Short mmCIF file of C-alpha atoms and ligand atoms in Angstrom, two decimals:
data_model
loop_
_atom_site.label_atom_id
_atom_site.label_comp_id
_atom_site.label_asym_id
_atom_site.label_seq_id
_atom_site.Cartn_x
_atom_site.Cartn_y
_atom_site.Cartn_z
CA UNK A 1 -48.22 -21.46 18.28
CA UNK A 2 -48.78 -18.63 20.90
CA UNK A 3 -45.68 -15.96 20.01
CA UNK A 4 -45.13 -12.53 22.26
CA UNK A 5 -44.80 -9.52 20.02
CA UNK A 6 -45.13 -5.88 19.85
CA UNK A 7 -47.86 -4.50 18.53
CA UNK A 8 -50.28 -1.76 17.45
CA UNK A 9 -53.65 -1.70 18.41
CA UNK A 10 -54.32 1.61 16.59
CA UNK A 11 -52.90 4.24 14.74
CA UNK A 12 -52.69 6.47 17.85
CA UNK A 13 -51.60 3.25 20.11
CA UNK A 14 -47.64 3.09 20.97
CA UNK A 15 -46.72 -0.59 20.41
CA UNK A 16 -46.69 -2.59 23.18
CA UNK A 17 -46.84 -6.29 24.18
CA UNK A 18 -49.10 -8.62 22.74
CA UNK A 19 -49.66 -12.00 22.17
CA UNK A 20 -50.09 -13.69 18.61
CA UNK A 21 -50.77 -17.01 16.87
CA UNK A 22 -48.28 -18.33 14.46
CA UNK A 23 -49.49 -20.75 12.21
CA UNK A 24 -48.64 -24.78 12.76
CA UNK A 25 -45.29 -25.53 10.45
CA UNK A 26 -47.02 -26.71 6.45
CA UNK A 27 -44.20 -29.28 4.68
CA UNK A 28 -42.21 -26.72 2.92
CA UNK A 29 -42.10 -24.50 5.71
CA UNK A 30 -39.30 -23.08 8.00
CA UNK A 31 -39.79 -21.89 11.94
CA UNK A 32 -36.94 -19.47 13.04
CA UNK A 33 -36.42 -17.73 16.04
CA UNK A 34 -35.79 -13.85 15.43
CA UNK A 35 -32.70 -12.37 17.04
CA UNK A 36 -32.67 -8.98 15.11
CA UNK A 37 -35.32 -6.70 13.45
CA UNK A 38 -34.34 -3.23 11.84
CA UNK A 39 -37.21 -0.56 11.94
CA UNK A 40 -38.15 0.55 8.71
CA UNK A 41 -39.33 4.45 8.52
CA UNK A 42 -42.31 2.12 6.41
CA UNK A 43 -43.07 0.76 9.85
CA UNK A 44 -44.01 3.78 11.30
CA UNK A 45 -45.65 4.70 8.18
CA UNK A 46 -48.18 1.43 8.93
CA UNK A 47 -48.20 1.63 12.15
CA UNK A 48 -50.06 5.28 11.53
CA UNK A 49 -51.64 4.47 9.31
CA UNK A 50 -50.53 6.87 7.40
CA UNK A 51 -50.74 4.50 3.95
CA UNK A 52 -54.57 4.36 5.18
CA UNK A 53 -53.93 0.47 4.29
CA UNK A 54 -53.01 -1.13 8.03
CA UNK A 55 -55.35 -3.33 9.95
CA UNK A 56 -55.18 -3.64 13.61
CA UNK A 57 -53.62 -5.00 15.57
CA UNK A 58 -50.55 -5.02 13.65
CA UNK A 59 -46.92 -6.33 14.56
CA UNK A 60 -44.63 -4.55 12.09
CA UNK A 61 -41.08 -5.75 11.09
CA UNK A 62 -39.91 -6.79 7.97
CA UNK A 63 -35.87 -6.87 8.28
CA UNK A 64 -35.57 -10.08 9.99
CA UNK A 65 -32.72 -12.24 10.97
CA UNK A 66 -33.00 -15.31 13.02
CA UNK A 67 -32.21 -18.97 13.40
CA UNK A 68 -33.85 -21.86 12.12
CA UNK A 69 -35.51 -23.87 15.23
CA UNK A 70 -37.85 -25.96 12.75
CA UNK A 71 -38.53 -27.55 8.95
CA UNK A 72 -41.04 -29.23 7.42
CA UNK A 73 -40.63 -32.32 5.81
CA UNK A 74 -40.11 -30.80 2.32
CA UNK A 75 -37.60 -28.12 3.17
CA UNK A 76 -34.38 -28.06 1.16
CA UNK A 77 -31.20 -26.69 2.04
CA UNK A 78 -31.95 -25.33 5.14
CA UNK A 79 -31.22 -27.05 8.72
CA UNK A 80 -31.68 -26.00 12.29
CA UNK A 81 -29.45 -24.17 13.77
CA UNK A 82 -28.74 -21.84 10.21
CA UNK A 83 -29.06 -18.06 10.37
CA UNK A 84 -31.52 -16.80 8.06
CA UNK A 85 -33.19 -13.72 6.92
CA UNK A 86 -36.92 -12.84 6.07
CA UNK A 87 -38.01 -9.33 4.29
CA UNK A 88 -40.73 -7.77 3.37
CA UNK A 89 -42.70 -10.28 1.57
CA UNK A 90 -43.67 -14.45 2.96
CA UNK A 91 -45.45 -15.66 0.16
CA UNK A 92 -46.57 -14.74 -3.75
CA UNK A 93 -48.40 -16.65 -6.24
CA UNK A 94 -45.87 -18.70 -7.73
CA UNK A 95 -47.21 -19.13 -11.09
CA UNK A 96 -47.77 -15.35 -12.56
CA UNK A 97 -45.29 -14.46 -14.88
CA UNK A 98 -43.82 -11.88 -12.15
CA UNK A 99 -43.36 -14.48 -9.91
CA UNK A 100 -41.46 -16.55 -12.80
CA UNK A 101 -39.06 -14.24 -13.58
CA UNK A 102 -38.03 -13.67 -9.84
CA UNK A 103 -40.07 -10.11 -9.39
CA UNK A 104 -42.30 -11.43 -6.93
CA UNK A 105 -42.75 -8.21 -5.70
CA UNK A 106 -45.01 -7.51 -8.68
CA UNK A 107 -46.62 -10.61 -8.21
CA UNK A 108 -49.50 -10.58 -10.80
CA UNK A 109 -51.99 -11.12 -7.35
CA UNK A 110 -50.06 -8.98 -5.04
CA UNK A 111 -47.44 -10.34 -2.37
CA UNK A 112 -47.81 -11.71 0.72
CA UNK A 113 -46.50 -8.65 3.12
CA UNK A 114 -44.53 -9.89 5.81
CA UNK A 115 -47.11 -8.07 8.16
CA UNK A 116 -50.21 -6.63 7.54
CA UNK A 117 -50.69 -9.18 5.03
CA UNK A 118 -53.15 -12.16 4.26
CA UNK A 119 -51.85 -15.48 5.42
CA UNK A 120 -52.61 -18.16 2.61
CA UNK A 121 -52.91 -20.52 5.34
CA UNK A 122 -55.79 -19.79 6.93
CA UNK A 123 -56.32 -16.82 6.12
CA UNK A 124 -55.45 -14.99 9.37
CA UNK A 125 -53.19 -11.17 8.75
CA UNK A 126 -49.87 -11.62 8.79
CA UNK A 127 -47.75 -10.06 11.83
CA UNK A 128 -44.27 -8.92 11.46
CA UNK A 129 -40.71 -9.19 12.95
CA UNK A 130 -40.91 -7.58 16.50
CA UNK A 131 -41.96 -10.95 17.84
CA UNK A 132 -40.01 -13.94 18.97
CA UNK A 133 -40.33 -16.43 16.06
CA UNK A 134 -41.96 -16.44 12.44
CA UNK A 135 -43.06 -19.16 10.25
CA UNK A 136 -42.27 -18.71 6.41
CA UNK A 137 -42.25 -20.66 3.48
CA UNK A 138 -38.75 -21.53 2.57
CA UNK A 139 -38.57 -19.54 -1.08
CA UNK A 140 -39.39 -16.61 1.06
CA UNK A 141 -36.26 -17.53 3.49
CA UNK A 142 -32.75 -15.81 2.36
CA UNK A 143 -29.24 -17.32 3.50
CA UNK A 144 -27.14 -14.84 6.06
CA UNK A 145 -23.71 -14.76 5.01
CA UNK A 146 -21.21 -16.05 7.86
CA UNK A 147 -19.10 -13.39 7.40
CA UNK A 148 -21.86 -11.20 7.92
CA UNK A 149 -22.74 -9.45 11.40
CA UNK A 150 -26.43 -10.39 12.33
CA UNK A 151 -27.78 -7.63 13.77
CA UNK A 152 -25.94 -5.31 11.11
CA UNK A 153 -27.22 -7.81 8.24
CA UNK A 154 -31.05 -6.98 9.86
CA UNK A 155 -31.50 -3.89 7.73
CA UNK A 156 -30.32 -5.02 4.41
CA UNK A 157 -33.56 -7.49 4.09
CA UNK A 158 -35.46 -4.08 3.18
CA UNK A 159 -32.78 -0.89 3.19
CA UNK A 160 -30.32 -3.00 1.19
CA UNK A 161 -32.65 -5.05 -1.10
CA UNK A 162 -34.81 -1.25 -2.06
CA UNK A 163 -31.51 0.12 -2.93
CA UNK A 164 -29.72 -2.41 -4.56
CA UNK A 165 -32.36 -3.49 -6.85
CA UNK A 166 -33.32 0.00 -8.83
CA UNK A 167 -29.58 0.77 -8.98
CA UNK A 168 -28.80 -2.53 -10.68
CA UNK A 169 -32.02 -2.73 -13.13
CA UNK A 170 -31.20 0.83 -14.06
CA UNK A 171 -27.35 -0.40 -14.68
CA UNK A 172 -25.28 1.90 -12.89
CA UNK A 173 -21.93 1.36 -14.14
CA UNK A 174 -18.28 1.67 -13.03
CA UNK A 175 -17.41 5.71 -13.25
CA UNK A 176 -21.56 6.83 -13.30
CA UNK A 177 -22.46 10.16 -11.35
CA UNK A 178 -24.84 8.76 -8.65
CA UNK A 179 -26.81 10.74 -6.65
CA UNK A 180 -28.64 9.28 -3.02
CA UNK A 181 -31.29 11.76 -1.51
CA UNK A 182 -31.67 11.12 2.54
CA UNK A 183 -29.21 9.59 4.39
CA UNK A 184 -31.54 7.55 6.43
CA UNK A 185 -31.88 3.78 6.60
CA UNK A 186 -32.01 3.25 2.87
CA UNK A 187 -30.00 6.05 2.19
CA UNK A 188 -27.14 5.03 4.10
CA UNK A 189 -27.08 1.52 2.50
CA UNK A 190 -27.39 3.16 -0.73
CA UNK A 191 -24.55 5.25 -0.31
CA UNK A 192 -22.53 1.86 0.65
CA UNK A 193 -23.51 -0.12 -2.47
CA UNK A 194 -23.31 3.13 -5.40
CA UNK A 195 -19.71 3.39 -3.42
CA UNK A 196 -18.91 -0.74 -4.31
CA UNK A 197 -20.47 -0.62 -7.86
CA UNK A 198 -18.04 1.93 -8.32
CA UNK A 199 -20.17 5.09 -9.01
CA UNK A 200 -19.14 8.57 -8.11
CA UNK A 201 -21.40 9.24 -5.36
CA UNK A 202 -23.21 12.52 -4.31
CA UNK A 203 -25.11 12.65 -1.13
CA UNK A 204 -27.93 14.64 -0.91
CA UNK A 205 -29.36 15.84 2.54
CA UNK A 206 -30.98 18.51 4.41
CA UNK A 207 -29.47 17.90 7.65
CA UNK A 208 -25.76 19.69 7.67
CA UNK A 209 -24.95 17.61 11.00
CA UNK A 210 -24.43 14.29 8.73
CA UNK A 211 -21.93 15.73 6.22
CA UNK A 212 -19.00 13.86 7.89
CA UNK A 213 -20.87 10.64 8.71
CA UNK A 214 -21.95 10.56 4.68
CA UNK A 215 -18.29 11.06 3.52
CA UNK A 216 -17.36 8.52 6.08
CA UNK A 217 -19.52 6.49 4.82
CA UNK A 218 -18.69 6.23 0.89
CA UNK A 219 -20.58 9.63 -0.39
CA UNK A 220 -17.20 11.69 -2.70
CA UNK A 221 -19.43 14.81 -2.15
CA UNK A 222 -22.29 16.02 -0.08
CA UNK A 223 -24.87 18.36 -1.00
CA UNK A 224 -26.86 20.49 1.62
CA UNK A 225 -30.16 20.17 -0.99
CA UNK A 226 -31.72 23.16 0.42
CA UNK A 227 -28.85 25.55 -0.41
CA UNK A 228 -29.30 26.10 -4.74
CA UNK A 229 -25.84 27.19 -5.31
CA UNK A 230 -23.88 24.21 -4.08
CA UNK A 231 -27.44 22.27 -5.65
CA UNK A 232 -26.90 24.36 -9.26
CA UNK A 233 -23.14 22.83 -9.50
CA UNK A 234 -24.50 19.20 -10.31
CA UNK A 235 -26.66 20.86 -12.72
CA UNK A 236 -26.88 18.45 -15.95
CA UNK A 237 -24.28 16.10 -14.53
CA UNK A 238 -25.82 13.03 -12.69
CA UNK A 239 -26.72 9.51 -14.50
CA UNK A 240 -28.46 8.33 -11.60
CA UNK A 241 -30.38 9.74 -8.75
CA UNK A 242 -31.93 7.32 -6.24
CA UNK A 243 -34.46 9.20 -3.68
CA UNK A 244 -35.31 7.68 -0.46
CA UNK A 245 -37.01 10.92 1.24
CA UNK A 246 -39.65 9.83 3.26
CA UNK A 247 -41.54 13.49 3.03
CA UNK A 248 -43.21 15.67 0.44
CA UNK A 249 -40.47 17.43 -1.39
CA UNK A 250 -39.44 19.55 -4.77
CA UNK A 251 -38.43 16.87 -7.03
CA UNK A 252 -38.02 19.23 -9.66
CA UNK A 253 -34.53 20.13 -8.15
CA UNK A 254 -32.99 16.93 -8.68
CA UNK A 255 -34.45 16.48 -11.98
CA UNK A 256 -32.41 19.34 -13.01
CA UNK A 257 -29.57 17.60 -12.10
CA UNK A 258 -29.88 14.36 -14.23
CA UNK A 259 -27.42 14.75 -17.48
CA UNK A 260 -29.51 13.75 -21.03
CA UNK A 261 -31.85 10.61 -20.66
CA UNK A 262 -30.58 10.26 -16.73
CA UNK A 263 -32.97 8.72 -15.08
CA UNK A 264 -34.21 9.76 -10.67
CA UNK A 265 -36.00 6.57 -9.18
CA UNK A 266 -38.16 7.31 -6.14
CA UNK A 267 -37.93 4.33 -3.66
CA UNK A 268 -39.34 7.01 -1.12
CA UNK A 269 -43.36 6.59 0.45
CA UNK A 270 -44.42 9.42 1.68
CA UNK A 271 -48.34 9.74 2.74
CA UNK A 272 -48.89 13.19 1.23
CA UNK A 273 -47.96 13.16 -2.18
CA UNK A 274 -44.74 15.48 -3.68
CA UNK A 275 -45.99 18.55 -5.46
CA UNK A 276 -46.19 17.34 -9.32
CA UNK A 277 -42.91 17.37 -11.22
CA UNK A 278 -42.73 20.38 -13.61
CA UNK A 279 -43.43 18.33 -17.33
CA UNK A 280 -39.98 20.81 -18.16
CA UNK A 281 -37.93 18.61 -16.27
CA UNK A 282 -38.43 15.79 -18.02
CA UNK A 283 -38.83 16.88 -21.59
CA UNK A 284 -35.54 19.19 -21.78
CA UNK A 285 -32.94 16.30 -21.44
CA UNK A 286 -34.80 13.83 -21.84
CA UNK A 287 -34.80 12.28 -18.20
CA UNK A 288 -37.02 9.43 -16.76
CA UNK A 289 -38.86 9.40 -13.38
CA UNK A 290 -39.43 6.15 -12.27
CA UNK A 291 -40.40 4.22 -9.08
CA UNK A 292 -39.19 1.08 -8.02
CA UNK A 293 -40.51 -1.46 -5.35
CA UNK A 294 -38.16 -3.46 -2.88
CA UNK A 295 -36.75 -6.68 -5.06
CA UNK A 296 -37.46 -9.77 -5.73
CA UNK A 297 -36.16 -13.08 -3.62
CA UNK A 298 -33.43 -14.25 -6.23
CA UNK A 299 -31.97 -10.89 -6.30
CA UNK A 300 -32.26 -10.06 -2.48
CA UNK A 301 -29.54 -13.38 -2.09
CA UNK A 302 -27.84 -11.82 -4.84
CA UNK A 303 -27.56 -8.38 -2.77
CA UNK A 304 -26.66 -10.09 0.64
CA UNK A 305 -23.43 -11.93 -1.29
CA UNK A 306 -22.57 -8.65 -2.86
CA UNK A 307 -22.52 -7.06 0.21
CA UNK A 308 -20.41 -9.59 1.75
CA UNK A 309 -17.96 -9.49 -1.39
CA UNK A 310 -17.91 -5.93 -0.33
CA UNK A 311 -18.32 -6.27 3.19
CA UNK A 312 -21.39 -3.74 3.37
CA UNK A 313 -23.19 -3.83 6.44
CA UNK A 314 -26.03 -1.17 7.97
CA UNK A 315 -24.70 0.81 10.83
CA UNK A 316 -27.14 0.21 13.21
CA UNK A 317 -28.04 1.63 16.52
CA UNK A 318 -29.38 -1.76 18.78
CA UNK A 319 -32.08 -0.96 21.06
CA UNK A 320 -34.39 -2.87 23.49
CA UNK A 321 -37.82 -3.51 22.27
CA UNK A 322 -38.95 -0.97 24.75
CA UNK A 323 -37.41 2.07 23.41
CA UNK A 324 -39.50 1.48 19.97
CA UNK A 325 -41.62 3.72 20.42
CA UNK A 326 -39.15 6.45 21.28
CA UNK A 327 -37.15 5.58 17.97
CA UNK A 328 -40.11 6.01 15.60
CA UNK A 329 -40.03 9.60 16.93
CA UNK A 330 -36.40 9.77 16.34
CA UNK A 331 -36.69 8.76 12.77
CA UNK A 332 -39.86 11.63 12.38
CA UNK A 333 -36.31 14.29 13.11
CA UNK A 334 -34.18 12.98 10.78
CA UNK A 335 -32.45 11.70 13.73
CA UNK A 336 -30.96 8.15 13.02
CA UNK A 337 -27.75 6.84 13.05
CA UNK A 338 -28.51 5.07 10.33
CA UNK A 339 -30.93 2.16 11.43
CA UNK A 340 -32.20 1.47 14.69
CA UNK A 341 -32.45 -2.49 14.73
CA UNK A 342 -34.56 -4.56 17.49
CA UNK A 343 -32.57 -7.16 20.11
CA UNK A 344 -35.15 -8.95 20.17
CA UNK A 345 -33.75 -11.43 23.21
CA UNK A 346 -35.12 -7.96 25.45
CA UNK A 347 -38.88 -8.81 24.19
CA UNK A 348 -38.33 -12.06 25.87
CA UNK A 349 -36.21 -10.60 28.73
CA UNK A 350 -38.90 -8.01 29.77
CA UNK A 351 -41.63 -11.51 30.31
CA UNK A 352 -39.77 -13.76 32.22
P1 LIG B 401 -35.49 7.15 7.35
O1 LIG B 401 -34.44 6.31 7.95
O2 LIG B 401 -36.39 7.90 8.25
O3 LIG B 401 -34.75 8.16 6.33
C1 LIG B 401 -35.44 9.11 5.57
C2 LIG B 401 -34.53 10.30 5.31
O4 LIG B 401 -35.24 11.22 4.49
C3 LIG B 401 -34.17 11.08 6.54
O5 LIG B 401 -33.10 10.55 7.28
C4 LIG B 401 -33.81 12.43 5.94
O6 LIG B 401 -32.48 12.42 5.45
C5 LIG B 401 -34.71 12.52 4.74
N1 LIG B 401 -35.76 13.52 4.99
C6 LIG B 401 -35.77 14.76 4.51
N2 LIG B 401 -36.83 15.44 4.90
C7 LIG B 401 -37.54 14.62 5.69
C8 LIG B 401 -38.74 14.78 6.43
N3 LIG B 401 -39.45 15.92 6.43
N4 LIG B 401 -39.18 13.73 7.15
C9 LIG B 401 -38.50 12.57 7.16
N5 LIG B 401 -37.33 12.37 6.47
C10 LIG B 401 -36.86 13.39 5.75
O7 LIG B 401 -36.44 6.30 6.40
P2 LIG B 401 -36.11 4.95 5.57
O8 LIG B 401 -36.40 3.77 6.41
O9 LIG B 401 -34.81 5.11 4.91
O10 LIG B 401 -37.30 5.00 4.49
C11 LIG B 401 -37.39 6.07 3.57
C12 LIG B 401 -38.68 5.99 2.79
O11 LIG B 401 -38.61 4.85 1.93
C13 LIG B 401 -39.95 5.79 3.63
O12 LIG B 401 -41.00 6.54 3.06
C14 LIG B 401 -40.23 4.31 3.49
O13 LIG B 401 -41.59 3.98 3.67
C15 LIG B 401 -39.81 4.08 2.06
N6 LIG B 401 -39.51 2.70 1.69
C16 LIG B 401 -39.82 2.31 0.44
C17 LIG B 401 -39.50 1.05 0.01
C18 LIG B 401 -39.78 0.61 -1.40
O14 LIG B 401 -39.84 -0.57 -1.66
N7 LIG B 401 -39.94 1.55 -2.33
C19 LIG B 401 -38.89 0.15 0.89
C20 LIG B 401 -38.56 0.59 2.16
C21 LIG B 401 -38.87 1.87 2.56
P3 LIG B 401 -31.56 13.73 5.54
O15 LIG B 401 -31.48 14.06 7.01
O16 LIG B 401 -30.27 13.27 4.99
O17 LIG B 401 -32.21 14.80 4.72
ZN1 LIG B 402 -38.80 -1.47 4.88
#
């Protein structure tokens, strides 16, 4: 199936239109028409190439929401007309143990990226969400939440599902001292959920304009991280940290502020790599520095009904496909309020 799209045709190209074949519908899967796509800073990231991992041409987008237009004759559950979300993976192995235990993001084989990926069917690379339609296999499909917004549901396929997962596998509890570095896309979300699992939240950031937007937002207490003596109060004190910087930074100053075996999760991909972690840090209280990788399928539904239980939502900024380009250089300043997402009825607008 011929689909427009945006795309990359190298890591200096701005994206721009271009046309793409989507694979014929196989039995068990679904064919949706994409209304929404948030931009991920990992976007930009691949679209540079900065991960030196993309191949070209590439049509990013991985925080999809749409509605189903088609099934194939084995799909379950699903029916034309729903709204449904894809993120950042369309397809895993199935049989791994990984993949058993619902962590198909560690797939034994590696996952399936929702772009930039290798189709199973046929092999061709998988393109993204800033297009018009997608094909996916329905375990790979998530169920939108009526009470949800669409376009402000967009983001949580990646920014809610990254942040959501590490904070519940690491158990933050009722009462827990959480800290969230960045308030970006994931930040923002992150802020939202530690706020409805009931943690004490402290929002880190190095931009002083955002101190009223992260209060707003759920954050009890933001920290300007470049200033050591409001940074030197938390000393010792936090359970949790949760960094989503997207740049080379001192982690060693928010491992000092983990309390005895607290444990900081980077969620965070920079391309350069932080300057190492003083081996202090970790061995004085005990602490853990860990990583953790977007979430599985069975616990990305779990994270959309929590957040409508709580009735989280990304606060978005909706452009036209055309000012992509102009956004990734937005996010590069620290400058987004807190997710740009894709209308993607413009992409079709702009060709007819
Ligand atoms: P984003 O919206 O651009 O937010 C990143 C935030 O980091 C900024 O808003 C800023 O917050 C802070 N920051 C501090 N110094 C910065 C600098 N020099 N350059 C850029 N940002 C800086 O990005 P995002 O979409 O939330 O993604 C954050 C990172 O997570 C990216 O590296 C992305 O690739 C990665 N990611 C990882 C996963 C995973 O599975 N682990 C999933 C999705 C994304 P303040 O202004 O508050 O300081
Ligand atoms: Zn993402």
């Amino acid at each position: 199936m011929n689909t427009l799209a945006y795309a990359a045709t190298s890591a200096i190209s701005p994206l721009k239109p271009y046309r793409i074949e989507r694979r014929q519908l196989v039995a068990d899967d679904i064919q949706l028409d994409i209304l929404f796509c948030g931009v991920c800073h990992s976007d930009l990231h691949m679209v540079r190439n900065e991960w030196n991992t993309t191949t070209y041409p590439v049509v990013p987008g991985h925080e999809i929401v749409g509605k189903v237009t088609a099934v194939g004759s084995e799909v379950k559950g699903f029916a034309i007309g729903d709204m449904v979300g894809v993120g950042c993976m369309v397809d895993s192995c199935q049989s791994c143990g990984n993949c058993h235990d619902g962590l198909e993001q560690y797939c034994d084989t590696g996952f399936i990226g929702t772009y930039n990926g290798k189709d199973r069917h046929g092999h061709a690379i998988t393109y993204g969400g800033y297009s018009t339609n997608i094909v996916v296999s329905q375990k790979f499909v998530l169920r939108i939440p009526k009470s949800l917004d669409p376009a402000a549901t967009a983001p949580l396929l990646c920014a809610g599902i990254t942040t959501y997962s590490p904070m519940r596998h690491w158990k933050v509890l009722p009462g827990q001292k959480v800290g969230i570095v960045g308030l970006g896309g994931l930040g923002h979300v992150a802020v939202k959920i530690a706020r409805a699992m009931g943690a004490y939240v402290v929002l880190f950031t190095t931009s002083k304009e955002k101190i009223a937007d992260a209060l707003r937002l759920g954050a009890h207490e933001v920290i300007i991280s470049s200033d050591m003596t409001q940074m030197k109060l938390h000393k010792n004190r936090l359970d949790f940290i949760l960094d989503t910087v997207a740049a080379p930074h001192d982690l060693d100053a928010f491992l000092a502020l983990l309390k005895t075996d607290g444990t900081m999760t980077l969620v965070g991909a920079p391309a350069q790599p932080h300057p190492s972690p003083s081996v202090f840090s970790l061995i004085m209280q005990r602490r853990q520095l860990t990583g953790s990788h977007i979430g599985g399928i069975r616990e990305t539904q779990e994270m959309l009904d929590f957040c409508a239980e709580h009735d989280i939502t990304s606060d978005i900024e909706l452009i036209s496909i055309d000012e992509v380009n102009h956004a990734y250089e937005r996010m590069l300043k620290s400058d987004v309020k807190y997710r740009f997402v894709i209308d993607m009825s413009t992409l079709k607008e702009q060709t007819t």
